[in-house]
Amino acid sequence: MPELPDAGSLPARLTPRDFDHWNDLVTASDDAADREVVAPYTGDAFCTAPESTPDDVATAVADADAAQSRWADRGFDARTDVLERFHDLVLDRREELLDLMQLETGKARGDAYEEVMDVAMTSRYYATRVADQLASERRRGALPLLSTARVHYDPVGVVGIIAPWNYPLTLAVGDALPALLAGNSVVLKPAEETPYTALATVELLREAGLPHDAFQVVTGDGATLGDPLIERVDYVSFTGSTAVGRKIAAKAGEELVDCSLELGGKNPVYVRPDVDVDTAVDRAIGACYTNAGQLCISAERLYVHEDVYDEFSRRFVDAVADLEPGTEYAYGVPVGSLISESQLERVEAHVEDARDHGATVETGGRVRDDVGPYFYAPTVLTDLPRDATAACEETFGPVVNMEPVASDAEAVRKANDTDYGLHACILSGDVDVARAIARDIDAGTISINDGYVTSWAAHDAPMGGMKDSGLGRRHGEDGVVRFTEKKAVSTSRGLPFDPVTGPTDLEAKVLAAGLKLWRHVPFLR
Ligand code: NAD
């Protein structure tokens, strides 16, 4: 039996009963093993969640499959009504959700607030756009007047979602929303560290009118549950590390199941010489230290034009040194905790390796266990050699390497000198020049004069990674069409020749002449 939290270990708006109820939403047998869930602010296990088994995955997918066609049959209007009610519920219950996210992840409240806003905006965006985006549409047939084609966007069936811990609301549910609107059911495997944010959100979806079986949650070990899930679902939406993404892609290939992979990054910021330095420092801090750097699109490489390097670097290091972490369940704390001991060890190892390679630690570079067991001081490195781990591998923590560049061209070359291609940020007084530079940077999304929010919150534009940062795109039309099977229905009104014997001499000549003419008629091209 799962162990429930003591009321004293919970933030004020949450009760032990909430967790009991959320545990009941997991597809797991009554005698399931338990897994401890840890509160990063204290390092203590505050609750245990059931550990689903591969058999539970089979049950979850079968139940989701049974519910799917009834959900799809409700049509767009009924489905968008559910999402619109969900939109309001997420905003109304935001304080409880923020408490829960802070409890599970140790993030600052402002970082959690971004998730609430994001999920509400995603709901609104797809609820208002999906009927157009997935409307059956007419396409050109093979021959003008003699044939027509129509494309239909059918739901794929059951969508499997495997999510990470760093944005437990946005990344567990944000992709599920368009999947559901397209008429699919969903089976979600949230990260081991953050089951409850996902479960609380599923509860809100059900309260908004989503049929219970249309959204199943299995919790527990990714390596155990991943394969059984991929074997049974009709599409896999994965967000997480590049290493696990490769395994998901291999298994999806074996099963011939389509997938999208939103993976890691090693994102650059380029500070041009024409910036207002104060504004650039603010934006760069947002780009680098949001969510204590545990954000796939946050920056870990800072290239500063040499004309402003001295002034920018001085002010930037001072401002980073002033970022005081905290554990309050209140707005105004700039930096929260890392998620876990293993994440802390990874960050420490990257900084120690940087020191061993001769890098200078300008500020930070130490554990802040005076605040909480997994806190790490926001850190700026300089003189980091290319072969140091932190120069090329994703740290996924509050650690940034800063170096001067002599030109836009050098900045672009260095920005592209990575296996990743998720996001980049350009800070410049000249937007036209920044836009031209953006065209040369190999990244799926690029934010100009903003750390990352401008890109992420552009819900109408596709978002995803180049190179080792992933496959496929979320957001926009791409973000919902991926959850459909495109079906093309073509109708013949009679071929201009006998389909068995082929054309006669005359028909062949007429057809060839017709094709030649066709190329020159703009209306028919
Ligand atoms: P992770 O890859 O370790 O885990 C992600 C999910 O995959 C978890 O639910 C985990 O249980 C599951 N998993 C682990 N092994 C599995 C396996 N063999 N088969 C199937 N599932 C398995 O990632 P993480 O540590 O939770 O998250 C951090 C990483 O995620 C970082 O690399 C970060 O950049 C990346 N990320 C990317 C995006 C994006 O949109 N591109 C967003 C957030 C995080």
Coordinates of C-alpha atoms and ligand atoms in Angstrom, one line a residue:
M1 CA 0.0 0.0 0.0
P2 CA 1.3 3.4 -0.9
E3 CA 2.4 5.6 2.1
L4 CA 0.7 8.9 2.3
P5 CA 2.4 12.1 3.3
D6 CA 2.2 13.8 6.7
A7 CA 0.1 16.9 6.5
G8 CA 3.1 18.8 8.1
S9 CA 5.4 17.9 5.1
L10 CA 3.0 19.5 2.6
P11 CA 2.5 23.1 1.5
A12 CA -0.7 24.6 2.9
R13 CA -3.0 24.0 -0.1
L14 CA -2.3 20.2 -0.4
T15 CA -3.6 17.5 1.9
P16 CA -2.7 13.8 2.4
R17 CA -6.1 12.9 0.9
D18 CA -5.2 14.5 -2.4
F19 CA -2.3 12.1 -2.8
D20 CA -4.4 9.1 -1.8
H21 CA -6.9 10.1 -4.5
W22 CA -4.2 10.8 -7.1
N23 CA -2.6 7.4 -6.4
D24 CA -6.0 5.9 -7.2
L25 CA -5.8 7.4 -10.7
V26 CA -2.8 5.3 -11.6
T27 CA -3.3 2.2 -13.7
A28 CA -1.7 -0.3 -11.3
S29 CA -2.8 -3.4 -9.5
D30 CA -3.9 -3.2 -5.8
D31 CA -0.7 -5.1 -4.7
A32 CA 1.6 -2.9 -6.8
A33 CA 5.1 -2.1 -5.4
D34 CA 5.7 1.5 -4.3
R35 CA 8.2 4.1 -5.3
E36 CA 9.2 6.9 -3.0
V37 CA 8.7 10.5 -4.3
V38 CA 11.2 13.0 -2.9
A39 CA 10.7 16.7 -2.1
P40 CA 13.9 18.3 -3.4
Y41 CA 13.7 21.3 -1.0
T42 CA 14.3 18.9 1.9
G43 CA 15.6 15.7 0.2
D44 CA 13.0 13.7 2.1
A45 CA 10.6 11.2 0.6
F46 CA 7.1 12.7 1.2
C47 CA 4.9 10.0 -0.4
T48 CA 5.0 6.7 -2.3
A49 CA 3.4 6.2 -5.7
P50 CA 2.4 2.9 -7.1
E51 CA 4.8 1.2 -9.5
S52 CA 3.0 0.1 -12.6
T53 CA 4.1 -3.1 -14.3
P54 CA 4.2 -4.1 -18.0
D55 CA 0.9 -5.8 -17.5
D56 CA -0.6 -2.6 -16.2
V57 CA 0.7 -0.9 -19.4
A58 CA -1.2 -3.5 -21.4
T59 CA -4.4 -2.8 -19.4
A60 CA -4.0 1.0 -19.7
V61 CA -3.5 0.8 -23.5
A62 CA -6.5 -1.6 -23.9
D63 CA -8.8 0.6 -21.8
A64 CA -7.6 3.7 -23.7
D65 CA -8.1 1.9 -27.0
A66 CA -11.7 0.9 -26.0
A67 CA -12.5 4.5 -25.2
Q68 CA -10.9 6.1 -28.2
S69 CA -13.6 5.8 -30.9
R70 CA -16.4 7.0 -28.6
W71 CA -14.3 10.1 -27.8
A72 CA -13.5 10.6 -31.5
D73 CA -17.2 10.3 -32.4
R74 CA -18.0 13.2 -30.1
G75 CA -16.6 15.5 -32.8
F76 CA -14.6 18.7 -32.6
D77 CA -17.1 20.9 -30.9
A78 CA -17.6 18.6 -27.9
R79 CA -13.9 18.0 -27.6
T80 CA -13.0 21.6 -27.8
D81 CA -15.6 22.3 -25.1
V82 CA -13.7 20.0 -22.8
L83 CA -10.4 21.8 -23.5
E84 CA -11.9 25.2 -22.9
R85 CA -13.3 24.1 -19.5
F86 CA -9.9 22.6 -18.7
H87 CA -8.3 25.9 -19.6
D88 CA -10.4 27.7 -17.0
L89 CA -9.9 25.0 -14.4
V90 CA -6.1 25.1 -14.7
L91 CA -6.1 28.8 -14.2
D92 CA -8.6 28.6 -11.3
R93 CA -6.6 25.9 -9.5
R94 CA -3.2 27.4 -10.3
E95 CA -2.1 27.9 -6.7
E96 CA -2.6 24.2 -5.8
L97 CA -0.8 23.2 -9.0
L98 CA 2.0 25.6 -8.3
D99 CA 2.4 24.2 -4.7
L100 CA 2.5 20.7 -6.2
M101 CA 5.0 21.5 -8.8
Q102 CA 7.3 23.2 -6.3
L103 CA 6.9 20.2 -3.9
E104 CA 7.8 17.6 -6.5
T105 CA 10.5 19.5 -8.5
G106 CA 11.9 22.1 -6.0
K107 CA 11.5 24.8 -8.7
A108 CA 10.9 28.5 -8.0
R109 CA 7.2 29.5 -8.0
G110 CA 7.8 31.8 -11.0
D111 CA 9.1 28.9 -13.0
A112 CA 6.1 26.8 -12.1
Y113 CA 3.8 29.7 -13.0
E114 CA 5.2 29.6 -16.6
E115 CA 3.9 26.0 -16.8
V116 CA 0.3 27.0 -15.8
M117 CA 0.3 29.8 -18.3
D118 CA 1.7 27.5 -21.0
V119 CA -0.8 24.8 -20.6
A120 CA -3.7 27.3 -20.5
M121 CA -2.4 28.9 -23.7
T122 CA -1.8 25.6 -25.4
S123 CA -5.4 24.6 -24.6
R124 CA -6.8 27.8 -25.9
Y125 CA -4.7 27.7 -29.1
Y126 CA -5.6 24.2 -30.1
A127 CA -9.3 24.5 -29.0
T128 CA -9.7 27.5 -31.3
R129 CA -7.6 26.2 -34.2
V130 CA -7.9 22.4 -34.4
A131 CA -11.2 22.2 -36.4
D132 CA -9.5 24.2 -39.2
Q133 CA -6.2 22.5 -38.9
L134 CA -7.7 19.0 -39.2
A135 CA -10.6 19.8 -41.5
S136 CA -10.9 17.5 -44.5
E137 CA -9.5 19.3 -47.5
R138 CA -9.6 19.2 -51.2
R139 CA -6.3 18.6 -53.1
R140 CA -5.6 18.5 -56.8
G141 CA -6.5 15.3 -58.5
A142 CA -4.3 13.5 -61.1
L143 CA -5.9 15.2 -64.1
P144 CA -7.9 18.5 -64.0
L145 CA -11.7 17.8 -64.2
L146 CA -11.2 14.1 -64.6
S147 CA -10.3 13.3 -61.0
T148 CA -10.4 14.8 -57.5
A149 CA -8.6 14.1 -54.2
R150 CA -9.6 14.8 -50.6
V151 CA -7.4 14.4 -47.5
H152 CA -8.8 13.4 -44.2
Y153 CA -7.0 13.6 -40.8
D154 CA -8.0 10.5 -38.8
P155 CA -6.8 10.0 -35.2
V156 CA -4.0 7.5 -35.0
G157 CA -5.7 5.8 -32.1
V158 CA -3.8 5.6 -28.8
V159 CA -0.9 8.1 -28.2
G160 CA 1.8 7.1 -25.8
I161 CA 3.5 10.0 -24.0
I162 CA 6.8 9.6 -22.1
A163 CA 7.6 12.8 -20.2
P164 CA 10.5 14.2 -18.2
W165 CA 10.6 15.8 -14.7
N166 CA 11.8 19.3 -15.5
Y167 CA 8.4 20.8 -16.6
P168 CA 6.1 18.2 -15.2
L169 CA 2.9 20.0 -16.2
T170 CA 3.8 21.5 -19.6
L171 CA 5.7 18.4 -20.9
A172 CA 3.3 15.7 -19.5
V173 CA 0.1 17.4 -20.7
G174 CA 1.0 19.9 -23.3
D175 CA 1.4 17.3 -26.0
A176 CA -1.6 15.3 -24.8
L177 CA -3.9 18.3 -25.5
P178 CA -3.6 18.3 -29.3
A179 CA -3.5 14.5 -29.3
L180 CA -6.9 14.4 -27.5
L181 CA -8.4 17.1 -29.6
A182 CA -7.5 15.1 -32.7
G183 CA -9.7 12.3 -31.4
N184 CA -7.0 10.1 -29.8
S185 CA -6.9 8.6 -26.4
V186 CA -3.6 8.9 -24.4
V187 CA -1.5 6.8 -22.1
L188 CA 1.0 8.9 -20.2
K189 CA 4.2 7.7 -18.4
P190 CA 5.3 10.7 -16.4
A191 CA 8.8 10.9 -14.9
E192 CA 9.5 8.8 -11.8
E193 CA 10.2 12.1 -9.9
T194 CA 7.0 13.9 -10.7
P195 CA 3.9 11.6 -11.0
Y196 CA 1.6 13.9 -9.0
T197 CA 1.6 17.0 -11.1
A198 CA 0.6 14.8 -14.1
L199 CA -2.1 13.0 -12.0
A200 CA -3.6 16.2 -10.7
T201 CA -3.8 17.6 -14.2
V202 CA -5.5 14.4 -15.5
E203 CA -8.0 14.9 -12.7
L204 CA -8.7 18.4 -14.0
L205 CA -9.2 17.0 -17.5
R206 CA -11.7 14.5 -16.2
E207 CA -13.5 17.3 -14.3
A208 CA -13.6 19.2 -17.5
G209 CA -15.5 16.3 -19.1
L210 CA -12.9 14.0 -20.6
P211 CA -14.1 10.4 -20.4
H212 CA -12.0 8.6 -17.7
D213 CA -10.6 5.9 -19.9
A214 CA -9.5 8.3 -22.6
F215 CA -6.5 9.3 -20.5
Q216 CA -4.6 6.6 -18.6
V217 CA -1.5 7.2 -16.5
V218 CA 1.1 4.5 -15.7
T219 CA 3.8 5.5 -13.2
G220 CA 7.3 4.0 -12.5
D221 CA 10.5 3.0 -14.2
G222 CA 10.9 4.2 -17.7
A223 CA 13.3 1.4 -18.8
T224 CA 10.7 -1.2 -17.6
L225 CA 7.5 0.5 -19.0
G226 CA 8.9 2.1 -22.1
D227 CA 9.1 -1.0 -24.4
P228 CA 5.7 -2.4 -23.4
L229 CA 4.1 1.0 -24.1
I230 CA 5.8 1.4 -27.5
E231 CA 4.8 -2.1 -28.5
R232 CA 1.1 -1.3 -28.0
V233 CA 0.4 2.4 -28.8
D234 CA -0.1 3.9 -32.3
Y235 CA 2.2 6.9 -31.8
V236 CA 5.0 7.8 -29.3
S237 CA 5.6 11.4 -28.1
F238 CA 8.8 11.4 -26.1
T239 CA 10.5 14.3 -24.3
G240 CA 13.7 13.7 -22.5
S241 CA 17.4 13.1 -22.9
T242 CA 19.0 12.3 -26.3
A243 CA 20.4 9.0 -24.9
V244 CA 16.9 7.7 -24.1
G245 CA 15.5 9.3 -27.2
R246 CA 17.8 7.0 -29.3
K247 CA 16.4 4.0 -27.5
I248 CA 12.8 5.1 -28.1
A249 CA 13.5 5.7 -31.8
A250 CA 15.1 2.2 -32.1
K251 CA 12.1 0.5 -30.5
A252 CA 9.6 2.6 -32.4
G253 CA 11.5 1.6 -35.6
E254 CA 11.3 -2.0 -34.7
E255 CA 7.5 -1.7 -34.1
L256 CA 7.0 0.6 -37.1
V257 CA 5.3 3.1 -34.8
D258 CA 5.7 6.8 -35.6
C259 CA 7.3 9.0 -33.0
S260 CA 8.4 12.5 -32.2
L261 CA 11.5 13.1 -30.0
E262 CA 12.1 16.3 -28.1
L263 CA 15.6 15.9 -26.8
G264 CA 18.5 17.7 -25.2
G265 CA 20.3 20.9 -26.1
K266 CA 23.5 22.9 -25.6
N267 CA 22.0 26.2 -26.5
P268 CA 23.9 29.4 -27.3
V269 CA 23.2 33.1 -26.6
Y270 CA 25.0 35.7 -28.8
V271 CA 25.3 39.2 -27.5
R272 CA 25.9 41.6 -30.4
P273 CA 27.9 44.8 -29.9
D274 CA 24.9 47.1 -30.5
V275 CA 22.9 45.9 -27.4
D276 CA 21.8 48.0 -24.4
V277 CA 24.0 46.2 -21.9
D278 CA 21.6 46.4 -18.9
T279 CA 18.8 44.9 -20.9
A280 CA 21.1 42.3 -22.4
V281 CA 22.2 41.2 -19.0
D282 CA 18.6 40.7 -17.9
R283 CA 17.7 38.8 -20.9
A284 CA 20.8 36.6 -20.7
I285 CA 20.1 35.7 -17.1
G286 CA 16.5 34.6 -18.1
A287 CA 18.0 32.6 -20.9
C288 CA 20.5 30.8 -18.7
Y289 CA 19.2 30.4 -15.2
T290 CA 15.4 29.9 -15.5
N291 CA 14.4 26.7 -13.7
A292 CA 18.0 26.5 -12.3
G293 CA 19.1 25.8 -15.9
Q294 CA 17.0 22.6 -16.1
L295 CA 15.2 23.7 -19.2
C296 CA 15.8 22.1 -22.5
I297 CA 15.9 25.5 -24.3
S298 CA 17.9 27.4 -21.7
A299 CA 21.4 28.5 -22.6
E300 CA 24.7 27.1 -21.4
R301 CA 27.0 28.9 -23.9
L302 CA 27.3 32.7 -23.9
Y303 CA 29.1 34.4 -26.8
V304 CA 29.7 38.1 -26.3
H305 CA 31.0 40.5 -28.9
E306 CA 34.5 41.7 -27.8
D307 CA 33.4 45.4 -28.1
V308 CA 31.0 44.9 -25.2
Y309 CA 32.6 42.0 -23.5
D310 CA 34.3 43.8 -20.6
E311 CA 31.2 45.8 -19.6
F312 CA 28.7 42.9 -20.2
S313 CA 30.8 40.3 -18.5
R314 CA 31.3 42.4 -15.4
R315 CA 27.7 43.2 -15.0
F316 CA 26.5 39.7 -15.9
V317 CA 28.8 38.1 -13.3
D318 CA 27.6 40.6 -10.6
A319 CA 24.0 40.0 -11.5
V320 CA 24.4 36.2 -11.4
A321 CA 26.2 36.4 -8.0
D322 CA 23.1 38.3 -6.7
L323 CA 20.7 35.5 -7.7
E324 CA 19.8 34.2 -4.2
P325 CA 18.1 30.8 -4.2
G326 CA 15.2 30.0 -1.8
T327 CA 12.6 27.4 -0.8
E328 CA 9.6 29.6 -0.3
Y329 CA 6.2 28.7 -1.7
A330 CA 5.9 32.3 -2.9
Y331 CA 6.7 34.4 -6.0
G332 CA 9.9 36.5 -6.1
V333 CA 12.6 33.7 -5.6
P334 CA 14.8 33.8 -8.6
V335 CA 16.3 30.3 -8.5
G336 CA 15.0 27.0 -7.1
S337 CA 16.6 23.7 -6.4
L338 CA 18.0 21.0 -8.7
I339 CA 15.6 18.0 -8.9
S340 CA 17.7 15.3 -7.2
E341 CA 21.0 14.2 -5.8
S342 CA 22.0 12.6 -9.2
Q343 CA 21.3 15.9 -11.0
L344 CA 23.4 17.7 -8.4
E345 CA 26.2 15.2 -8.9
R346 CA 26.1 15.8 -12.7
V347 CA 26.4 19.5 -12.3
E348 CA 29.2 19.2 -9.7
A349 CA 31.1 16.8 -12.0
H350 CA 30.8 19.2 -15.0
V351 CA 32.2 22.1 -12.9
E352 CA 35.0 20.0 -11.3
D353 CA 36.0 18.8 -14.8
A354 CA 36.0 22.4 -16.0
R355 CA 38.3 23.4 -13.2
D356 CA 40.6 20.5 -14.0
H357 CA 40.7 21.7 -17.6
G358 CA 41.8 25.2 -16.4
A359 CA 38.5 27.1 -16.6
T360 CA 38.0 30.1 -14.3
V361 CA 34.9 30.0 -12.1
E362 CA 33.8 33.7 -12.1
T363 CA 31.0 33.1 -9.7
G364 CA 29.2 30.2 -8.1
G365 CA 30.8 26.8 -8.6
R366 CA 29.6 25.4 -5.2
V367 CA 26.7 23.5 -3.6
R368 CA 24.3 25.6 -1.6
D369 CA 23.3 23.0 1.0
D370 CA 22.7 25.9 3.4
V371 CA 19.5 26.4 1.4
G372 CA 18.6 22.8 0.6
P373 CA 20.4 19.5 -0.2
Y374 CA 20.3 19.8 -4.0
F375 CA 20.8 23.6 -4.5
Y376 CA 23.7 24.7 -6.6
A377 CA 24.9 28.3 -6.9
P378 CA 24.3 30.0 -10.3
T379 CA 27.7 29.7 -12.0
V380 CA 29.6 31.5 -14.7
L381 CA 32.7 29.9 -16.3
T382 CA 35.3 31.5 -18.5
D383 CA 38.4 30.1 -20.3
L384 CA 36.7 26.7 -20.7
P385 CA 38.6 24.6 -23.3
R386 CA 36.6 22.9 -26.0
D387 CA 37.4 19.4 -24.7
A388 CA 36.0 20.0 -21.2
T389 CA 32.7 18.2 -20.6
A390 CA 30.7 21.4 -19.9
A391 CA 31.8 22.8 -23.2
C392 CA 30.1 20.2 -25.3
E393 CA 27.7 18.1 -23.2
E394 CA 24.4 19.3 -21.8
T395 CA 24.9 20.1 -18.1
F396 CA 21.2 20.8 -17.4
G397 CA 22.0 23.0 -14.5
P398 CA 22.8 26.6 -13.6
V399 CA 26.2 26.6 -15.3
V400 CA 27.1 28.8 -18.2
N401 CA 30.4 29.3 -20.2
M402 CA 31.0 32.8 -21.4
E403 CA 33.5 33.8 -24.0
P404 CA 34.3 36.8 -26.3
V405 CA 33.9 36.6 -30.1
A406 CA 35.3 39.0 -32.7
S407 CA 32.4 39.0 -35.2
D408 CA 28.9 37.8 -36.1
A409 CA 30.6 35.2 -38.3
E410 CA 32.6 33.8 -35.4
A411 CA 29.5 33.8 -33.2
V412 CA 27.6 31.8 -35.8
R413 CA 30.5 29.4 -36.2
K414 CA 30.8 28.7 -32.5
A415 CA 27.0 28.6 -32.0
N416 CA 26.9 25.8 -34.6
D417 CA 29.9 24.0 -33.2
T418 CA 27.8 21.4 -31.3
D419 CA 26.0 18.1 -31.9
Y420 CA 22.7 19.8 -30.7
G421 CA 20.4 22.2 -32.4
L422 CA 17.4 23.0 -30.2
H423 CA 17.4 26.7 -29.5
A424 CA 19.5 29.8 -29.8
C425 CA 19.1 33.4 -28.6
I426 CA 20.4 36.5 -30.2
L427 CA 20.5 39.8 -28.4
S428 CA 20.9 42.8 -30.7
G429 CA 19.9 46.4 -31.2
D430 CA 19.3 45.7 -34.9
V431 CA 16.5 43.2 -35.4
D432 CA 17.1 42.9 -39.1
V433 CA 20.7 41.9 -38.6
A434 CA 19.7 39.5 -35.8
R435 CA 17.1 37.9 -38.2
A436 CA 19.7 37.4 -40.9
I437 CA 22.1 35.8 -38.3
A438 CA 19.3 33.5 -37.2
R439 CA 19.0 32.1 -40.7
D440 CA 22.6 30.8 -40.4
I441 CA 22.2 29.2 -37.0
D442 CA 21.4 25.5 -36.9
A443 CA 18.6 25.4 -34.4
G444 CA 14.9 24.5 -34.5
T445 CA 13.9 27.7 -32.7
I446 CA 15.6 31.0 -32.3
S447 CA 14.6 33.9 -30.0
I448 CA 15.6 37.4 -30.8
N449 CA 15.9 39.8 -27.9
D450 CA 14.4 37.4 -25.4
G451 CA 15.8 34.4 -23.5
Y452 CA 13.4 31.7 -24.8
V453 CA 9.8 32.6 -23.9
T454 CA 9.1 34.3 -27.2
S455 CA 9.9 31.1 -29.0
W456 CA 8.2 28.7 -26.7
A457 CA 5.0 30.7 -26.3
A458 CA 4.6 31.2 -30.1
H459 CA 2.2 28.3 -30.1
D460 CA 1.3 28.8 -33.7
A461 CA 4.9 28.1 -34.8
P462 CA 6.6 24.7 -34.9
M463 CA 9.0 23.9 -32.1
G464 CA 11.6 21.1 -32.0
G465 CA 15.2 20.2 -32.5
M466 CA 17.7 19.8 -35.3
K467 CA 20.7 17.4 -35.2
D468 CA 20.8 15.4 -31.9
S469 CA 18.1 17.6 -30.4
G470 CA 15.3 15.5 -31.8
L471 CA 12.9 14.5 -34.6
G472 CA 9.5 16.1 -35.4
R473 CA 7.9 19.3 -34.1
R474 CA 5.4 20.2 -31.4
H475 CA 3.2 23.3 -31.4
G476 CA 1.3 24.8 -34.4
E477 CA -0.2 22.7 -37.1
D478 CA 2.7 20.2 -37.0
G479 CA 2.0 19.6 -33.3
V480 CA -1.5 18.2 -34.0
V481 CA -1.1 16.7 -37.5
R482 CA 1.5 14.3 -36.1
F483 CA -1.2 12.7 -34.1
T484 CA -3.3 11.8 -37.2
E485 CA -3.2 9.4 -40.1
K486 CA -3.5 11.3 -43.3
K487 CA -5.9 9.5 -45.5
A488 CA -6.2 10.6 -49.2
V489 CA -9.4 9.6 -51.0
S490 CA -9.1 10.2 -54.8
T491 CA -12.1 9.9 -57.2
S492 CA -11.9 9.3 -60.9
R493 CA -14.4 10.7 -63.3
G494 CA -13.1 8.5 -66.1
L495 CA -9.7 8.1 -67.5
P496 CA -9.0 9.5 -71.0
F497 CA -7.9 6.0 -72.1
D498 CA -8.6 2.4 -71.4
P499 CA -6.8 1.5 -68.1
V500 CA -6.2 -2.1 -69.3
T501 CA -4.9 -1.7 -72.9
G502 CA -3.5 1.8 -72.3
P503 CA -3.9 4.7 -74.7
T504 CA -4.2 4.5 -78.5
D505 CA -1.7 6.3 -80.7
L506 CA -4.0 9.3 -80.9
E507 CA -4.8 9.3 -77.2
A508 CA -1.1 9.1 -76.4
K509 CA -0.3 12.1 -78.7
V510 CA -3.2 14.1 -77.3
L511 CA -2.2 13.4 -73.7
A512 CA 1.5 14.2 -74.3
A513 CA 0.4 17.5 -75.9
G514 CA -2.0 18.2 -73.1
L515 CA 0.8 17.7 -70.5
K516 CA 3.1 20.1 -72.4
L517 CA 0.4 22.7 -72.5
W518 CA -0.5 22.1 -68.9
R519 CA 2.9 23.3 -67.7
H520 CA 2.2 26.7 -69.3
V521 CA -1.2 27.3 -67.8
P522 CA -0.5 29.0 -64.4
F523 CA -4.1 28.3 -63.2
L524 CA -3.6 24.5 -63.5
R525 CA 0.0 24.2 -62.4
Ligands
NAD1 P1 15.3 11.0 -19.4 O1 15.5 10.8 -20.8 O2 16.2 10.4 -18.4 O3 13.8 10.6 -19.0 C1 12.6 11.0 -19.7 C2 11.5 10.0 -19.5 O4 11.9 8.8 -20.2 C3 11.2 9.6 -18.1 O5 9.8 9.5 -18.0 C4 11.9 8.3 -17.9 O6 11.3 7.4 -17.0 C5 11.7 7.7 -19.3 N1 12.7 6.7 -19.7 C6 14.0 6.5 -19.2 N2 14.5 5.4 -19.7 C7 13.6 4.9 -20.6 C8 13.7 3.9 -21.6 N3 14.7 3.1 -21.7 N4 12.6 3.7 -22.4 C9 11.5 4.5 -22.3 N5 11.4 5.5 -21.4 C10 12.5 5.7 -20.6 O7 15.2 12.6 -19.2 P2 15.1 13.5 -17.9 O8 16.3 13.4 -17.1 O9 13.8 13.1 -17.3 O10 14.9 14.9 -18.6 C11 16.0 15.7 -18.9 C12 16.4 15.7 -20.3 O11 15.2 16.0 -21.1 C13 17.4 16.7 -20.7 O12 18.3 16.1 -21.6 C14 16.5 17.8 -21.4 O13 17.3 18.6 -22.3 C15 15.5 16.9 -22.1 N6 14.3 17.8 -22.4 C16 14.0 18.1 -23.7 C17 12.9 18.9 -23.9 C18 12.6 19.3 -25.4 O14 11.5 19.8 -25.6 N7 13.5 19.2 -26.3 C19 12.1 19.3 -22.9 C20 12.5 19.0 -21.6 C21 13.6 18.2 -21.3

